[in-house]
PDB file of C-alpha atoms and ligand atoms in Angstrom:
ATOM      1  CA  MET T   1      40.094 155.976 -52.681  1.00 49.00           C
ATOM      2  CA  ALA T   2      41.821 158.811 -51.124  1.00 59.00           C
ATOM      3  CA  GLU T   3      42.105 158.946 -47.566  1.00 77.00           C
ATOM      4  CA  ARG T   4      39.176 160.975 -45.715  1.00 95.00           C
ATOM      5  CA  ALA T   5      39.208 163.227 -43.019  1.00 97.00           C
ATOM      6  CA  LEU T   6      37.755 160.532 -40.941  1.00 98.00           C
ATOM      7  CA  SER T   7      38.881 157.479 -42.189  1.00 97.00           C
ATOM      8  CA  GLY T   8      39.769 154.698 -39.718  1.00 96.00           C
ATOM      9  CA  ARG T   9      37.642 156.524 -36.936  1.00 98.00           C
ATOM     10  CA  ILE T  10      34.325 155.068 -35.200  1.00 98.00           C
ATOM     11  CA  ALA T  11      31.349 157.845 -34.910  1.00 99.00           C
ATOM     12  CA  LEU T  12      28.398 156.886 -32.411  1.00 99.00           C
ATOM     13  CA  VAL T  13      25.173 159.112 -33.668  1.00 99.00           C
ATOM     14  CA  THR T  14      22.452 159.310 -31.039  1.00 99.00           C
ATOM     15  CA  GLY T  15      18.819 160.227 -32.965  1.00 98.00           C
ATOM     16  CA  GLY T  16      20.734 158.557 -35.886  1.00 98.00           C
ATOM     17  CA  VAL T  17      17.762 157.693 -37.931  1.00 98.00           C
ATOM     18  CA  SER T  18      16.414 161.397 -38.403  1.00 98.00           C
ATOM     19  CA  GLY T  19      16.830 164.906 -38.755  1.00 98.00           C
ATOM     20  CA  ILE T  20      19.868 166.335 -38.073  1.00 98.00           C
ATOM     21  CA  GLY T  21      21.311 163.413 -36.770  1.00 98.00           C
ATOM     22  CA  LEU T  22      20.811 161.520 -39.885  1.00 98.00           C
ATOM     23  CA  ALA T  23      22.298 164.050 -41.895  1.00 98.00           C
ATOM     24  CA  THR T  24      24.976 164.196 -39.357  1.00 99.00           C
ATOM     25  CA  ALA T  25      25.554 160.429 -39.723  1.00 98.00           C
ATOM     26  CA  VAL T  26      25.207 160.580 -43.702  1.00 98.00           C
ATOM     27  CA  ALA T  27      28.498 163.722 -43.346  1.00 98.00           C
ATOM     28  CA  LEU T  28      30.342 161.756 -41.293  1.00 98.00           C
ATOM     29  CA  GLY T  29      29.964 158.475 -43.409  1.00 98.00           C
ATOM     30  CA  ARG T  30      31.043 160.657 -46.587  1.00 98.00           C
ATOM     31  CA  ALA T  31      34.133 161.916 -44.533  1.00 98.00           C
ATOM     32  CA  GLY T  32      35.012 158.167 -43.803  1.00 98.00           C
ATOM     33  CA  ALA T  33      34.412 157.213 -40.523  1.00 98.00           C
ATOM     34  CA  GLN T  34      32.010 153.800 -39.812  1.00 98.00           C
ATOM     35  CA  LEU T  35      29.233 154.419 -37.997  1.00 98.00           C
ATOM     36  CA  ALA T  36      27.363 153.624 -35.122  1.00 99.00           C
ATOM     37  CA  LEU T  37      23.194 154.624 -34.892  1.00 99.00           C
ATOM     38  CA  VAL T  38      21.183 154.808 -31.674  1.00 98.00           C
ATOM     39  CA  ASP T  39      17.776 155.094 -31.677  1.00 98.00           C
ATOM     40  CA  LEU T  40      14.433 154.373 -30.667  1.00 98.00           C
ATOM     41  CA  ASP T  41      12.893 152.080 -32.647  1.00 98.00           C
ATOM     42  CA  PRO T  42      14.905 148.982 -33.586  1.00 98.00           C
ATOM     43  CA  THR T  43      13.333 148.368 -37.046  1.00 98.00           C
ATOM     44  CA  ARG T  44      14.451 152.177 -38.318  1.00 98.00           C
ATOM     45  CA  VAL T  45      17.641 152.013 -36.904  1.00 98.00           C
ATOM     46  CA  ALA T  46      18.101 148.484 -38.783  1.00 98.00           C
ATOM     47  CA  GLN T  47      16.982 149.956 -41.762  1.00 98.00           C
ATOM     48  CA  THR T  48      18.732 153.149 -41.820  1.00 98.00           C
ATOM     49  CA  ALA T  49      22.312 151.168 -41.205  1.00 98.00           C
ATOM     50  CA  GLU T  50      21.678 149.316 -43.904  1.00 98.00           C
ATOM     51  CA  ARG T  51      20.784 152.071 -46.411  1.00 98.00           C
ATOM     52  CA  LEU T  52      23.655 154.151 -45.575  1.00 98.00           C
ATOM     53  CA  SER T  53      25.685 151.209 -45.498  1.00 98.00           C
ATOM     54  CA  ARG T  54      25.123 150.315 -49.168  1.00 98.00           C
ATOM     55  CA  GLU T  55      24.891 153.875 -50.019  1.00 98.00           C
ATOM     56  CA  LEU T  56      27.907 155.351 -48.281  1.00 98.00           C
ATOM     57  CA  GLY T  57      30.421 152.445 -48.873  1.00 97.00           C
ATOM     58  CA  VAL T  58      31.267 152.537 -45.152  1.00 98.00           C
ATOM     59  CA  ARG T  59      30.538 149.830 -42.434  1.00 98.00           C
ATOM     60  CA  VAL T  60      27.055 150.947 -40.243  1.00 98.00           C
ATOM     61  CA  ASP T  61      25.882 149.442 -37.312  1.00 98.00           C
ATOM     62  CA  GLY T  62      22.946 150.712 -34.888  1.00 98.00           C
ATOM     63  CA  GLU T  63      21.444 150.048 -31.560  1.00 98.00           C
ATOM     64  CA  ALA T  64      17.743 150.450 -30.346  1.00 98.00           C
ATOM     65  CA  CYS T  65      18.160 152.632 -27.280  1.00 98.00           C
ATOM     66  CA  ASP T  66      16.625 155.196 -24.977  1.00 98.00           C
ATOM     67  CA  VAL T  67      18.972 157.345 -24.442  1.00 98.00           C
ATOM     68  CA  ALA T  68      16.983 158.370 -21.114  1.00 98.00           C
ATOM     69  CA  ASP T  69      17.817 154.762 -19.772  1.00 98.00           C
ATOM     70  CA  PRO T  70      21.094 154.384 -18.145  1.00 98.00           C
ATOM     71  CA  ASP T  71      21.190 150.420 -18.483  1.00 98.00           C
ATOM     72  CA  ALA T  72      19.906 150.403 -22.170  1.00 98.00           C
ATOM     73  CA  CYS T  73      22.690 153.372 -22.930  1.00 98.00           C
ATOM     74  CA  ALA T  74      25.715 150.927 -21.164  1.00 98.00           C
ATOM     75  CA  SER T  75      24.744 147.618 -23.015  1.00 98.00           C
ATOM     76  CA  ALA T  76      24.310 149.741 -26.711  1.00 98.00           C
ATOM     77  CA  HIS T  77      27.679 151.425 -26.227  1.00 98.00           C
ATOM     78  CA  ALA T  78      29.190 148.258 -25.007  1.00 98.00           C
ATOM     79  CA  ARG T  79      27.455 146.272 -27.915  1.00 98.00           C
ATOM     80  CA  LEU T  80      28.551 148.594 -30.582  1.00 98.00           C
ATOM     81  CA  SER T  81      32.184 149.089 -29.108  1.00 98.00           C
ATOM     82  CA  ALA T  82      32.555 145.364 -28.786  1.00 98.00           C
ATOM     83  CA  ARG T  83      31.374 144.729 -32.780  1.00 98.00           C
ATOM     84  CA  LEU T  84      33.060 148.051 -34.314  1.00 98.00           C
ATOM     85  CA  GLY T  85      35.998 149.069 -31.894  1.00 98.00           C
ATOM     86  CA  PRO T  86      36.612 151.802 -29.906  1.00 98.00           C
ATOM     87  CA  ILE T  87      34.114 154.967 -30.471  1.00 98.00           C
ATOM     88  CA  THR T  88      36.315 158.035 -30.581  1.00 98.00           C
ATOM     89  CA  ILE T  89      33.389 160.491 -31.917  1.00 99.00           C
ATOM     90  CA  LEU T  90      30.197 160.920 -30.236  1.00 99.00           C
ATOM     91  CA  VAL T  91      27.300 163.468 -31.663  1.00 99.00           C
ATOM     92  CA  ASN T  92      24.091 163.794 -29.319  1.00 99.00           C
ATOM     93  CA  CYS T  93      21.556 164.350 -31.489  1.00 98.00           C
ATOM     94  CA  ALA T  94      18.483 162.631 -29.814  1.00 98.00           C
ATOM     95  CA  GLY T  95      16.212 165.357 -28.681  1.00 98.00           C
ATOM     96  CA  ILE T  96      12.515 165.976 -28.277  1.00 96.00           C
ATOM     97  CA  ASN T  97      10.391 169.302 -28.274  1.00 91.00           C
ATOM     98  CA  ALA T  98       8.039 170.388 -26.030  1.00 89.00           C
ATOM     99  CA  GLN T  99       5.519 167.632 -25.324  1.00 85.00           C
ATOM    100  CA  GLU T 100       2.723 170.932 -24.533  1.00 85.00           C
ATOM    101  CA  LEU T 101       3.491 174.535 -24.469  1.00 85.00           C
ATOM    102  CA  LYS T 102       2.277 175.985 -21.281  1.00 90.00           C
ATOM    103  CA  PRO T 103       3.633 177.204 -18.058  1.00 93.00           C
ATOM    104  CA  LEU T 104       5.783 174.983 -16.114  1.00 94.00           C
ATOM    105  CA  HIS T 105       3.308 174.916 -13.088  1.00 95.00           C
ATOM    106  CA  GLU T 106       0.155 174.052 -15.247  1.00 95.00           C
ATOM    107  CA  GLN T 107       2.119 170.634 -16.925  1.00 94.00           C
ATOM    108  CA  PRO T 108       2.891 167.552 -15.479  1.00 96.00           C
ATOM    109  CA  PHE T 109       6.324 167.909 -13.993  1.00 97.00           C
ATOM    110  CA  SER T 110       7.176 164.310 -15.925  1.00 97.00           C
ATOM    111  CA  HIS T 111       7.474 166.431 -18.926  1.00 97.00           C
ATOM    112  CA  PHE T 112      10.325 168.376 -17.359  1.00 97.00           C
ATOM    113  CA  GLU T 113      11.801 165.277 -16.002  1.00 98.00           C
ATOM    114  CA  ARG T 114      11.951 163.868 -19.605  1.00 98.00           C
ATOM    115  CA  MET T 115      13.217 166.560 -21.174  1.00 98.00           C
ATOM    116  CA  MET T 116      16.234 166.661 -18.654  1.00 98.00           C
ATOM    117  CA  ALA T 117      16.700 163.048 -18.909  1.00 98.00           C
ATOM    118  CA  ILE T 118      16.693 162.629 -22.998  1.00 98.00           C
ATOM    119  CA  HIS T 119      19.152 165.894 -23.382  1.00 98.00           C
ATOM    120  CA  VAL T 120      20.722 166.301 -20.558  1.00 98.00           C
ATOM    121  CA  ALA T 121      21.312 163.176 -18.508  1.00 98.00           C
ATOM    122  CA  GLY T 122      21.510 161.000 -22.066  1.00 98.00           C
ATOM    123  CA  SER T 123      24.132 163.394 -23.440  1.00 99.00           C
ATOM    124  CA  ALA T 124      26.281 163.752 -20.460  1.00 99.00           C
ATOM    125  CA  ARG T 125      25.658 159.541 -20.247  1.00 98.00           C
ATOM    126  CA  MET T 126      26.813 158.629 -23.473  1.00 99.00           C
ATOM    127  CA  ALA T 127      30.029 160.849 -22.726  1.00 99.00           C
ATOM    128  CA  ALA T 128      30.965 159.361 -20.107  1.00 99.00           C
ATOM    129  CA  LEU T 129      30.640 155.827 -21.571  1.00 99.00           C
ATOM    130  CA  CYS T 130      32.933 157.000 -24.585  1.00 99.00           C
ATOM    131  CA  ILE T 131      35.338 158.938 -22.763  1.00 99.00           C
ATOM    132  CA  PRO T 132      37.709 156.655 -21.215  1.00 98.00           C
ATOM    133  CA  ALA T 133      38.480 154.703 -24.915  1.00 98.00           C
ATOM    134  CA  MET T 134      39.236 158.472 -26.117  1.00 98.00           C
ATOM    135  CA  ARG T 135      41.670 159.085 -23.330  1.00 98.00           C
ATOM    136  CA  ALA T 136      43.041 155.862 -23.850  1.00 98.00           C
ATOM    137  CA  LEU T 137      43.567 156.529 -27.705  1.00 98.00           C
ATOM    138  CA  GLY T 138      44.308 160.226 -27.244  1.00 98.00           C
ATOM    139  CA  PHE T 139      41.828 161.271 -29.314  1.00 98.00           C
ATOM    140  CA  GLY T 140      38.070 162.335 -28.823  1.00 98.00           C
ATOM    141  CA  ARG T 141      35.556 164.318 -30.794  1.00 99.00           C
ATOM    142  CA  ILE T 142      32.177 165.503 -28.956  1.00 99.00           C
ATOM    143  CA  VAL T 143      29.498 167.424 -30.228  1.00 99.00           C
ATOM    144  CA  ASN T 144      26.103 168.242 -28.036  1.00 99.00           C
ATOM    145  CA  ILE T 145      23.267 169.666 -29.937  1.00 98.00           C
ATOM    146  CA  ALA T 146      21.845 172.610 -28.207  1.00 98.00           C
ATOM    147  CA  SER T 147      19.717 174.809 -29.895  1.00 98.00           C
ATOM    148  CA  ILE T 148      18.978 179.092 -30.005  1.00 96.00           C
ATOM    149  CA  MET T 149      16.796 177.860 -26.958  1.00 95.00           C
ATOM    150  CA  GLY T 150      20.259 177.292 -24.882  1.00 97.00           C
ATOM    151  CA  LEU T 151      21.324 180.830 -25.083  1.00 96.00           C
ATOM    152  CA  GLN T 152      17.770 182.344 -25.146  1.00 93.00           C
ATOM    153  CA  ALA T 153      14.663 182.209 -23.693  1.00 89.00           C
ATOM    154  CA  LEU T 154      11.006 182.065 -24.567  1.00 81.00           C
ATOM    155  CA  PRO T 155       7.926 181.939 -22.714  1.00 81.00           C
ATOM    156  CA  TRP T 156       6.407 178.594 -22.455  1.00 87.00           C
ATOM    157  CA  ARG T 157       9.318 176.607 -22.901  1.00 90.00           C
ATOM    158  CA  VAL T 158      11.043 176.180 -19.915  1.00 95.00           C
ATOM    159  CA  GLY T 159      12.101 172.335 -19.854  1.00 96.00           C
ATOM    160  CA  TYR T 160      13.238 172.621 -23.390  1.00 96.00           C
ATOM    161  CA  THR T 161      15.145 176.071 -22.649  1.00 96.00           C
ATOM    162  CA  THR T 162      16.738 174.686 -18.951  1.00 97.00           C
ATOM    163  CA  ALA T 163      17.785 171.217 -21.046  1.00 98.00           C
ATOM    164  CA  LYS T 164      19.407 173.218 -23.965  1.00 98.00           C
ATOM    165  CA  HIS T 165      21.148 175.596 -21.525  1.00 98.00           C
ATOM    166  CA  ALA T 166      22.306 172.881 -19.397  1.00 98.00           C
ATOM    167  CA  ILE T 167      23.984 171.348 -22.691  1.00 98.00           C
ATOM    168  CA  VAL T 168      26.204 174.432 -23.034  1.00 98.00           C
ATOM    169  CA  GLY T 169      27.267 174.061 -19.359  1.00 98.00           C
ATOM    170  CA  LEU T 170      28.069 170.363 -19.729  1.00 99.00           C
ATOM    171  CA  THR T 171      29.669 171.235 -23.037  1.00 99.00           C
ATOM    172  CA  ARG T 172      31.950 173.927 -21.513  1.00 98.00           C
ATOM    173  CA  ALA T 173      32.702 171.691 -18.520  1.00 98.00           C
ATOM    174  CA  LEU T 174      33.567 168.240 -20.025  1.00 98.00           C
ATOM    175  CA  ALA T 175      35.815 170.506 -22.665  1.00 99.00           C
ATOM    176  CA  LEU T 176      37.890 171.549 -19.518  1.00 98.00           C
ATOM    177  CA  GLU T 177      37.981 168.294 -17.975  1.00 98.00           C
ATOM    178  CA  ASN T 178      39.073 166.460 -20.880  1.00 98.00           C
ATOM    179  CA  ALA T 179      41.441 169.172 -22.843  1.00 98.00           C
ATOM    180  CA  ARG T 180      44.382 167.490 -22.009  1.00 98.00           C
ATOM    181  CA  PHE T 181      43.851 164.110 -23.518  1.00 98.00           C
ATOM    182  CA  GLY T 182      43.381 165.082 -26.907  1.00 98.00           C
ATOM    183  CA  ILE T 183      39.310 165.528 -26.522  1.00 99.00           C
ATOM    184  CA  THR T 184      37.548 168.200 -27.800  1.00 99.00           C
ATOM    185  CA  VAL T 185      33.621 169.192 -26.726  1.00 99.00           C
ATOM    186  CA  ASN T 186      31.567 171.528 -28.671  1.00 99.00           C
ATOM    187  CA  ALA T 187      28.103 172.213 -28.884  1.00 99.00           C
ATOM    188  CA  VAL T 188      26.166 173.617 -32.052  1.00 99.00           C
ATOM    189  CA  ALA T 189      23.180 175.575 -31.461  1.00 98.00           C
ATOM    190  CA  PRO T 190      20.596 175.333 -34.448  1.00 98.00           C
ATOM    191  CA  GLY T 191      18.060 177.802 -35.263  1.00 96.00           C
ATOM    192  CA  TYR T 192      14.589 176.381 -37.091  1.00 95.00           C
ATOM    193  CA  VAL T 193      15.506 173.672 -38.813  1.00 97.00           C
ATOM    194  CA  LEU T 194      13.290 171.953 -41.538  1.00 97.00           C
ATOM    195  CA  THR T 195      13.017 168.336 -39.775  1.00 96.00           C
ATOM    196  CA  PRO T 196      10.412 165.736 -39.701  1.00 93.00           C
ATOM    197  CA  VAL T 197       9.144 166.655 -36.225  1.00 88.00           C
ATOM    198  CA  LEU T 198       8.858 170.245 -37.158  1.00 90.00           C
ATOM    199  CA  GLU T 199       7.503 169.502 -40.920  1.00 92.00           C
ATOM    200  CA  GLU T 200       4.999 167.453 -39.040  1.00 90.00           C
ATOM    201  CA  ARG T 201       3.682 170.865 -36.979  1.00 85.00           C
ATOM    202  CA  LEU T 202       3.689 172.612 -40.043  1.00 91.00           C
ATOM    203  CA  ARG T 203       1.559 170.499 -42.065  1.00 91.00           C
ATOM    204  CA  LEU T 204      -0.467 170.257 -39.309  1.00 88.00           C
ATOM    205  CA  GLY T 205      -0.391 173.891 -39.268  1.00 85.00           C
ATOM    206  CA  ILE T 206       0.694 174.127 -35.352  1.00 80.00           C
ATOM    207  CA  LEU T 207       3.913 176.239 -36.582  1.00 84.00           C
ATOM    208  CA  ASP T 208       4.054 178.743 -39.293  1.00 89.00           C
ATOM    209  CA  TYR T 209       7.004 178.623 -41.794  1.00 93.00           C
ATOM    210  CA  ALA T 210       6.725 182.178 -42.969  1.00 94.00           C
ATOM    211  CA  ARG T 211       6.581 183.689 -39.432  1.00 90.00           C
ATOM    212  CA  TYR T 212      10.104 182.218 -38.259  1.00 91.00           C
ATOM    213  CA  ALA T 213      11.682 182.674 -41.642  1.00 94.00           C
ATOM    214  CA  GLU T 214      10.839 186.257 -41.423  1.00 92.00           C
ATOM    215  CA  ARG T 215      12.415 186.881 -38.247  1.00 90.00           C
ATOM    216  CA  THR T 216      15.504 184.847 -39.470  1.00 93.00           C
ATOM    217  CA  PRO T 217      18.143 187.227 -41.017  1.00 94.00           C
ATOM    218  CA  VAL T 218      19.016 184.736 -43.731  1.00 96.00           C
ATOM    219  CA  GLY T 219      14.873 184.609 -44.791  1.00 96.00           C
ATOM    220  CA  ARG T 220      14.435 180.843 -44.420  1.00 97.00           C
ATOM    221  CA  TRP T 221      14.708 177.958 -42.336  1.00 97.00           C
ATOM    222  CA  GLY T 222      17.697 175.792 -42.229  1.00 98.00           C
ATOM    223  CA  ARG T 223      18.490 172.378 -43.857  1.00 98.00           C
ATOM    224  CA  PRO T 224      19.698 169.432 -41.705  1.00 98.00           C
ATOM    225  CA  ASP T 225      22.535 169.253 -44.092  1.00 98.00           C
ATOM    226  CA  GLU T 226      23.621 172.617 -43.005  1.00 98.00           C
ATOM    227  CA  ILE T 227      23.702 171.853 -38.816  1.00 98.00           C
ATOM    228  CA  ALA T 228      25.739 168.426 -40.294  1.00 98.00           C
ATOM    229  CA  ARG T 229      28.607 170.112 -42.118  1.00 98.00           C
ATOM    230  CA  VAL T 230      29.305 172.060 -39.066  1.00 98.00           C
ATOM    231  CA  ILE T 231      29.190 169.041 -36.777  1.00 98.00           C
ATOM    232  CA  CYS T 232      31.000 166.952 -38.949  1.00 98.00           C
ATOM    233  CA  PHE T 233      33.974 169.401 -39.489  1.00 98.00           C
ATOM    234  CA  LEU T 234      34.062 169.698 -35.488  1.00 98.00           C
ATOM    235  CA  CYS T 235      34.643 166.039 -35.372  1.00 98.00           C
ATOM    236  CA  GLU T 236      37.642 166.184 -37.875  1.00 98.00           C
ATOM    237  CA  PRO T 237      41.373 165.560 -36.260  1.00 98.00           C
ATOM    238  CA  ALA T 238      42.330 169.269 -37.557  1.00 98.00           C
ATOM    239  CA  SER T 239      39.510 170.960 -35.306  1.00 98.00           C
ATOM    240  CA  ALA T 240      42.103 170.311 -32.238  1.00 98.00           C
ATOM    241  CA  PHE T 241      42.334 173.543 -31.320  1.00 98.00           C
ATOM    242  CA  ILE T 242      38.136 173.959 -31.012  1.00 98.00           C
ATOM    243  CA  THR T 243      36.835 173.266 -27.741  1.00 99.00           C
ATOM    244  CA  GLY T 244      34.102 174.353 -25.195  1.00 98.00           C
ATOM    245  CA  ALA T 245      32.656 176.311 -27.933  1.00 98.00           C
ATOM    246  CA  VAL T 246      28.619 176.740 -29.005  1.00 98.00           C
ATOM    247  CA  TRP T 247      28.462 177.095 -32.728  1.00 98.00           C
ATOM    248  CA  THR T 248      25.605 178.856 -33.957  1.00 98.00           C
ATOM    249  CA  VAL T 249      24.049 177.720 -37.036  1.00 98.00           C
ATOM    250  CA  ASP T 250      21.223 179.491 -37.095  1.00 97.00           C
ATOM    251  CA  GLY T 251      20.738 181.831 -40.127  1.00 97.00           C
ATOM    252  CA  GLY T 252      21.595 184.857 -37.929  1.00 96.00           C
ATOM    253  CA  TRP T 253      18.417 184.253 -35.342  1.00 94.00           C
ATOM    254  CA  THR T 254      20.938 185.069 -32.310  1.00 94.00           C
ATOM    255  CA  ILE T 255      21.808 188.452 -33.585  1.00 92.00           C
ATOM    256  CA  ARG T 256      19.102 189.923 -33.607  1.00 85.00           C
ATOM    257  CA  GLY T 257      18.815 190.074 -29.395  1.00 69.00           C
ATOM    258  CA  ASP T 258      15.507 189.706 -27.421  1.00 65.00           C
ATOM    259  CA  PRO T 259      14.058 186.464 -29.146  1.00 62.00           C
ATOM    260  CA  GLY T 260      10.618 187.701 -28.029  1.00 56.00           C
ATOM    261  CA  ASP T 261      11.141 191.110 -29.312  1.00 45.00           C
ATOM    262  CA  ASP T 262       8.536 190.225 -32.104  1.00 43.00           C
ATOM    263  CA  LEU T 263       7.374 187.246 -31.099  1.00 47.00           C
ATOM    264  CA  GLY T 264       6.525 187.852 -27.893  1.00 40.00           C
ATOM    265  CA  PRO T 265       4.449 185.260 -25.423  1.00 43.00           C
ATOM    266  CA  SER T 266       1.663 185.474 -28.992  1.00 46.00           C
ATOM    267  CA  PRO T 267       3.402 181.847 -30.509  1.00 45.00           C
ATOM    268  CA  CYS T 268       2.369 180.504 -27.291  1.00 43.00           C
ATOM    269  CA  ASP T 269      -1.184 181.168 -27.899  1.00 44.00           C
ATOM    270  CA  ARG T 270      -0.868 179.952 -31.367  1.00 47.00           C
ATOM    271  CA  GLY T 271       0.590 176.406 -29.937  1.00 50.00           C
ATOM    272  CA  GLU T 272       4.106 177.014 -31.683  1.00 54.00           C
ATOM    273  CA  THR T 273       6.733 175.585 -30.794  1.00 57.00           C
ATOM    274  CA  SER T 274      10.528 175.676 -29.835  1.00 62.00           C
ATOM    275  CA  ALA T 275      13.717 174.754 -31.884  1.00 67.00           C
TER     276      ALA T 275
HETATM  277  P1  NAD I   1      13.962 164.689 -34.982  1.00 74.60           P
HETATM  278  O1  NAD I   1      12.863 164.196 -34.532  1.00 74.60           O
HETATM  279  O2  NAD I   1      13.919 164.841 -36.915  1.00 74.60           O
HETATM  280  O3  NAD I   1      15.272 163.480 -34.588  1.00 74.60           O
HETATM  281  C1  NAD I   1      15.581 163.415 -33.118  1.00 74.60           C
HETATM  282  C2  NAD I   1      15.682 161.927 -33.188  1.00 74.60           C
HETATM  283  O4  NAD I   1      16.254 161.761 -32.062  1.00 74.60           O
HETATM  284  C3  NAD I   1      14.371 160.703 -33.638  1.00 74.60           C
HETATM  285  O5  NAD I   1      15.307 160.081 -34.752  1.00 74.60           O
HETATM  286  C4  NAD I   1      14.093 160.267 -32.195  1.00 74.60           C
HETATM  287  O6  NAD I   1      13.504 159.054 -32.424  1.00 74.60           O
HETATM  288  C5  NAD I   1      15.623 160.356 -31.237  1.00 74.60           C
HETATM  289  N1  NAD I   1      15.065 160.327 -29.989  1.00 74.60           N
HETATM  290  C6  NAD I   1      14.390 161.095 -29.039  1.00 74.60           C
HETATM  291  N2  NAD I   1      13.825 160.615 -28.361  1.00 74.60           N
HETATM  292  C7  NAD I   1      14.992 159.704 -27.894  1.00 74.60           C
HETATM  293  C8  NAD I   1      15.966 158.771 -26.603  1.00 74.60           C
HETATM  294  N3  NAD I   1      14.839 159.182 -25.885  1.00 74.60           N
HETATM  295  N4  NAD I   1      16.642 157.909 -27.279  1.00 74.60           N
HETATM  296  C9  NAD I   1      17.161 157.865 -28.581  1.00 74.60           C
HETATM  297  N5  NAD I   1      16.770 158.775 -29.467  1.00 74.60           N
HETATM  298  C10 NAD I   1      15.656 159.286 -29.336  1.00 74.60           C
HETATM  299  O7  NAD I   1      14.414 166.260 -34.199  1.00 74.60           O
HETATM  300  P2  NAD I   1      15.840 167.106 -35.097  1.00 74.60           P
HETATM  301  O8  NAD I   1      15.246 168.453 -35.295  1.00 74.60           O
HETATM  302  O9  NAD I   1      16.415 166.240 -36.008  1.00 74.60           O
HETATM  303  O10 NAD I   1      16.190 167.051 -33.626  1.00 74.60           O
HETATM  304  C11 NAD I   1      17.794 166.559 -33.517  1.00 74.60           C
HETATM  305  C12 NAD I   1      18.339 167.631 -32.279  1.00 74.60           C
HETATM  306  O11 NAD I   1      18.618 168.641 -32.543  1.00 74.60           O
HETATM  307  C13 NAD I   1      17.443 167.683 -30.883  1.00 74.60           C
HETATM  308  O12 NAD I   1      18.457 167.513 -29.909  1.00 74.60           O
HETATM  309  C14 NAD I   1      16.778 168.826 -31.623  1.00 74.60           C
HETATM  310  O13 NAD I   1      16.223 169.819 -29.868  1.00 74.60           O
HETATM  311  C15 NAD I   1      18.077 169.766 -31.894  1.00 74.60           C
HETATM  312  N6  NAD I   1      17.595 170.594 -32.349  1.00 74.60           N
HETATM  313  C16 NAD I   1      16.608 170.754 -33.441  1.00 74.60           C
HETATM  314  C17 NAD I   1      16.327 172.022 -34.073  1.00 74.60           C
HETATM  315  C18 NAD I   1      15.357 172.148 -35.392  1.00 74.60           C
HETATM  316  O14 NAD I   1      14.559 172.760 -35.760  1.00 74.60           O
HETATM  317  N7  NAD I   1      14.740 170.754 -35.889  1.00 74.60           N
HETATM  318  C19 NAD I   1      16.811 173.213 -33.578  1.00 74.60           C
HETATM  319  C20 NAD I   1      17.657 173.423 -32.800  1.00 74.60           C
HETATM  320  C21 NAD I   1      17.932 172.069 -31.919  1.00 74.60           C
END
């Protein structure tokens, strides 16, 4: 078989059993990487690893781990590295949506803390665990998943918006800190993408497909594989000159200016959610 762009590389994907993370694992595997999946549910991790290994013809392993738990991250990283070898590609996809759409002061503060623990501390922690091997080998690729809410804000999404803005800051600071060691750190900021978590909200009528499709210049929601192909591109050795960048993959959402210009506070009243 011809050499593929990521042959011989080991890629860890958090949130790797669903949505954008799963699509990313597939794209990285197709590019030849061996995969280390990290997600919450051990059965789903094991089943996804077995299925992807069979379908993609690459080695796929996994560990159940809550990325908000420091000890769980350390042991998942240690076990996966021991079994697969040094991890030099990290994609931080694990994430949750807002638990409640309410003003910050009307929610339990634990919601804000959980959002920061998963998105920000989880991504930073996994990076800190992976960087030593990347530096030792002189090659590393880290891609963090931000959001259009990392660049803009809507009301009643303070935790998610703060976490996604922090992901952008984390990406830029880590990129600078590691630029001379063959390590690039970038963020991808998706717009509205049809993943299981949002499909469920559409099905329940909590979220209105047409409203968001209409506001998106290309006139539809994105697909997970459309985000994954950009993430995979950023992980290739040939992408070495791209670092500290935030790539919007949003069907043009952010070129329209104020995100509230035609959404206003009404999505909150309707119980809608955030991308
Ligand atoms: P998803 O729910 O399909 O996938 C998220 C995965 O992360 C799930 O498998 C979940 O179990 C896992 N996860 C959640 N908390 C975790 C934790 N504490 N530890 C380990 N794993 C955990 O959602 P998705 O839409 O694919 O979201 C992936 C990322 O993309 C998230 O960071 C999300 O904020 C971001 N994002 C999504 C959209 C969108 O429209 N779908 C838009 C912008 C950004």
